[in-house]
mmCIF file of N, CA and C in Angstrom:
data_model
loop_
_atom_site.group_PDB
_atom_site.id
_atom_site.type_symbol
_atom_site.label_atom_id
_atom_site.label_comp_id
_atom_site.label_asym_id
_atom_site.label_seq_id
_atom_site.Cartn_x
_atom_site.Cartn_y
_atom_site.Cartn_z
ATOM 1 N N UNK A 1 -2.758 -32.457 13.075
ATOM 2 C CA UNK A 1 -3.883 -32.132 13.961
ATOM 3 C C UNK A 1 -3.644 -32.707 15.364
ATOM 4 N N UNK A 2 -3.115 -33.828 15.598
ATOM 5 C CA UNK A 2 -2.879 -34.516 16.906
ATOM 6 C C UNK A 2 -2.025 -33.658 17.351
ATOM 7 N N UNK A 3 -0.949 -33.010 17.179
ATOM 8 C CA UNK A 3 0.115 -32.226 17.847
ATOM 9 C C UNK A 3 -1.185 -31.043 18.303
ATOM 10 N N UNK A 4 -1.350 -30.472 17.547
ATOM 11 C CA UNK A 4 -2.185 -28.888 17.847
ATOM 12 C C UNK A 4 -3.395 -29.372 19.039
ATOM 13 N N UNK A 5 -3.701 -30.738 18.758
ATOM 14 C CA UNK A 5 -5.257 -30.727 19.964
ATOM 15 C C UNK A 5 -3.879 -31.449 21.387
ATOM 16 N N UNK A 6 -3.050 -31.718 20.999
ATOM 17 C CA UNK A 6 -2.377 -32.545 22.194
ATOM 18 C C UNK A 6 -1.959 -30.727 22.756
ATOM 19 N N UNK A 7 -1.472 -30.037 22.195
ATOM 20 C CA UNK A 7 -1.086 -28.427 22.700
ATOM 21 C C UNK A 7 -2.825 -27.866 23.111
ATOM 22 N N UNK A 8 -3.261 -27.715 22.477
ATOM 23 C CA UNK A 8 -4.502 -27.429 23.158
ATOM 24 C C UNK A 8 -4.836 -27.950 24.468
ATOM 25 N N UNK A 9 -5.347 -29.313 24.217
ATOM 26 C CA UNK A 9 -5.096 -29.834 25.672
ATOM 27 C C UNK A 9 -4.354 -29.582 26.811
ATOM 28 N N UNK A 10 -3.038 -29.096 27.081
ATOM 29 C CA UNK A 10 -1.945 -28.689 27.853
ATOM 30 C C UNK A 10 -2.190 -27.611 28.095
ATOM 31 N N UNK A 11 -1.972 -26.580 26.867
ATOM 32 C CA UNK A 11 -2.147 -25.227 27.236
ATOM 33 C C UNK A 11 -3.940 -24.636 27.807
ATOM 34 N N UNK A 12 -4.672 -25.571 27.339
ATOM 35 C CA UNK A 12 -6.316 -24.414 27.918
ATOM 36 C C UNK A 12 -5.958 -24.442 29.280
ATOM 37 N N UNK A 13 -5.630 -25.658 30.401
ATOM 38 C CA UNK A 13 -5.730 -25.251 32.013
ATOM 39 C C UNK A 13 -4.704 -24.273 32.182
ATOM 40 N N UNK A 14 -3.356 -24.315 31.183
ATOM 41 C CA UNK A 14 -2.799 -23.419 31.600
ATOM 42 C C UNK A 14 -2.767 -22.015 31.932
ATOM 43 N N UNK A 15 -3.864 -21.457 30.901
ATOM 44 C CA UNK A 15 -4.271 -20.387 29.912
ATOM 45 C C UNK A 15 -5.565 -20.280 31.402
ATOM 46 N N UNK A 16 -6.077 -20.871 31.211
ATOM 47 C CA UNK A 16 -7.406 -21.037 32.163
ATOM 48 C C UNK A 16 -6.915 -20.546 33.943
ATOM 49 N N UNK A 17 -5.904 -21.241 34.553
ATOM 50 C CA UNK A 17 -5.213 -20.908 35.216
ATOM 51 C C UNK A 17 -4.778 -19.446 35.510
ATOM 52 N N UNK A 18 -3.983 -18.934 34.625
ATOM 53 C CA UNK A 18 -3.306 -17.790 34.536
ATOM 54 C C UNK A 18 -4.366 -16.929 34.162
ATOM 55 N N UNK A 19 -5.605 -17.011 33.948
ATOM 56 C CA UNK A 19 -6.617 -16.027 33.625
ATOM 57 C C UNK A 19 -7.592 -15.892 34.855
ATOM 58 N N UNK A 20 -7.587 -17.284 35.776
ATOM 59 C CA UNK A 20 -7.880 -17.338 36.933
ATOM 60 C C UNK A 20 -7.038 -16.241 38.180
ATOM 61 N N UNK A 21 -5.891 -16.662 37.864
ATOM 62 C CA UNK A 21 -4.545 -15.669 38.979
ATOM 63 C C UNK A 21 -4.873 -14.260 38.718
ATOM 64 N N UNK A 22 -5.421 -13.733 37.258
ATOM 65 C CA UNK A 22 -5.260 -12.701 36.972
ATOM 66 C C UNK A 22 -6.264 -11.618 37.289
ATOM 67 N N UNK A 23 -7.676 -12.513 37.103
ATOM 68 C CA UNK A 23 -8.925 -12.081 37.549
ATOM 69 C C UNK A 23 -8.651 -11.765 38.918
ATOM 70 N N UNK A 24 -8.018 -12.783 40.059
ATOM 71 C CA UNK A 24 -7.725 -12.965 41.400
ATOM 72 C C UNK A 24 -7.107 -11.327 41.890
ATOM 73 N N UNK A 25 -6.387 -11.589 41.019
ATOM 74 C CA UNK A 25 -5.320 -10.370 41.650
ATOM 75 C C UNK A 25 -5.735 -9.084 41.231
ATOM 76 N N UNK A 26 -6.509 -8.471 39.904
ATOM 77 C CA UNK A 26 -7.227 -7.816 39.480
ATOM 78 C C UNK A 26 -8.234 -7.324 40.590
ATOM 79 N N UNK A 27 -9.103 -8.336 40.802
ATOM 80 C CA UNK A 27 -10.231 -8.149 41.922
ATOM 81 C C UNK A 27 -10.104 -7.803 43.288
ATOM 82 N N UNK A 28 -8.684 -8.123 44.104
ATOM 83 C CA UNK A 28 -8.152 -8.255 45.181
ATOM 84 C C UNK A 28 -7.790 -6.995 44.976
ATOM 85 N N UNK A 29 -6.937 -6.249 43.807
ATOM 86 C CA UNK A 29 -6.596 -4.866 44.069
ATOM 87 C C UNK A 29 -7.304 -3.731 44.038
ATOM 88 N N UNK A 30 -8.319 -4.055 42.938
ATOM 89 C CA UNK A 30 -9.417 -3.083 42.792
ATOM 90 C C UNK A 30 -10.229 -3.247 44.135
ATOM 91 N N UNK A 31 -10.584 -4.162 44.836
ATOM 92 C CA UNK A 31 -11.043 -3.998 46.379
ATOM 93 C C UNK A 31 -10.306 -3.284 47.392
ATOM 94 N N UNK A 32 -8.988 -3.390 47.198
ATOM 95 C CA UNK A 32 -7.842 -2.603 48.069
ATOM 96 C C UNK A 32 -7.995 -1.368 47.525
ATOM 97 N N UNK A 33 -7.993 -0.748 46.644
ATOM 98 C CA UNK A 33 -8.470 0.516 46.255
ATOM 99 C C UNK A 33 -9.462 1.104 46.282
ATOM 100 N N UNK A 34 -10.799 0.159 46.221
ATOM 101 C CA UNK A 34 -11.618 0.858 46.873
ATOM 102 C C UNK A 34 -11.968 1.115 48.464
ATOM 103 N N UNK A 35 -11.356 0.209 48.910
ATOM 104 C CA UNK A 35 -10.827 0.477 51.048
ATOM 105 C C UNK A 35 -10.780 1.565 50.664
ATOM 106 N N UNK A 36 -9.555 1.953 50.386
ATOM 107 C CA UNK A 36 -8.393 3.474 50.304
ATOM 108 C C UNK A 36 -8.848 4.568 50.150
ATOM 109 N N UNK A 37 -10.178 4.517 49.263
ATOM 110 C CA UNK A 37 -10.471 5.714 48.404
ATOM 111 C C UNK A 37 -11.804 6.181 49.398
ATOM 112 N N UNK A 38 -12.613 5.005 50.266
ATOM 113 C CA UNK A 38 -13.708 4.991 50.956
ATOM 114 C C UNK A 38 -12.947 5.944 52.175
ATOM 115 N N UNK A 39 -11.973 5.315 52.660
ATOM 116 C CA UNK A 39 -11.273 5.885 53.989
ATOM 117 C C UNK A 39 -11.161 7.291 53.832
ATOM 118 N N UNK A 40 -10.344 7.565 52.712
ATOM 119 C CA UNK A 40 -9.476 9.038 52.282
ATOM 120 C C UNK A 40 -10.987 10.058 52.441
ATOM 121 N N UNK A 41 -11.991 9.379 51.610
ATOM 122 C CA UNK A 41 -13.185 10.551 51.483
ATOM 123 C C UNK A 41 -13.817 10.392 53.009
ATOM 124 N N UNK A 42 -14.154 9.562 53.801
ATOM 125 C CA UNK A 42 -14.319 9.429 55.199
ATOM 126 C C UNK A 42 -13.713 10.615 55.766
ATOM 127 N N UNK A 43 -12.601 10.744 55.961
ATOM 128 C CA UNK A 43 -11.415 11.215 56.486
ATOM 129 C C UNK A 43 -11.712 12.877 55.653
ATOM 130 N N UNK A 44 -12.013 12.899 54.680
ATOM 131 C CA UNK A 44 -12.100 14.453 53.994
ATOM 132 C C UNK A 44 -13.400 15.083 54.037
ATOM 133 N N UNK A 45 -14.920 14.194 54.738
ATOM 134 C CA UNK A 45 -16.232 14.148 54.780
ATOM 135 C C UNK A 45 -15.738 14.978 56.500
ATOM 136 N N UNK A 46 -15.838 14.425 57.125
ATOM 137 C CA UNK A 46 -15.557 14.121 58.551
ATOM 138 C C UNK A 46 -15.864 15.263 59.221
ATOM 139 N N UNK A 47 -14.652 16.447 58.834
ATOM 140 C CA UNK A 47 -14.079 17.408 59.498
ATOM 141 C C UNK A 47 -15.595 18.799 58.750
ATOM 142 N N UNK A 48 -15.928 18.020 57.771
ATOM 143 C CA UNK A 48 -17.217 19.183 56.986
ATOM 144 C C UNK A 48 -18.466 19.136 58.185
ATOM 145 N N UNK A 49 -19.054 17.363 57.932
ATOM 146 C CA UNK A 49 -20.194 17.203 58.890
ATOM 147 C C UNK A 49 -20.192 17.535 60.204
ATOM 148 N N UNK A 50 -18.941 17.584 61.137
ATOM 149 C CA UNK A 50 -18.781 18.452 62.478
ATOM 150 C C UNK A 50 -18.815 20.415 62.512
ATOM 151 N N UNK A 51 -18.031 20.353 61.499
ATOM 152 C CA UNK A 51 -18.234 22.404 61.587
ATOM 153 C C UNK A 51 -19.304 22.412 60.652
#
């Protein structure tokens, strides 16, 4: 049991960490995609609401 809670111990920030980076980068891209997708329909709206 001491080995498995001493690995526990080590690995949760690790685990915790890397689920942190992942959320990070997850969230950061799905925001960059939604820029992209706002612009593109901007850009395809645009040329309707003038003619």
């Amino acid at each position: 049991m001491g080995l498995i809670m001493f690995g526990l111990a080590i690995g949760a920030p690790i685990i915790g960490f890397v689920a942190a980076v992942a959320g990070g980068v997850v969230g950061f891209t799905g925001g960059v995609v939604v820029q992209v997708v706002r612009a593109l329909v901007r850009k395809a709206v645009a040329p309707r609401r003038t003619a």
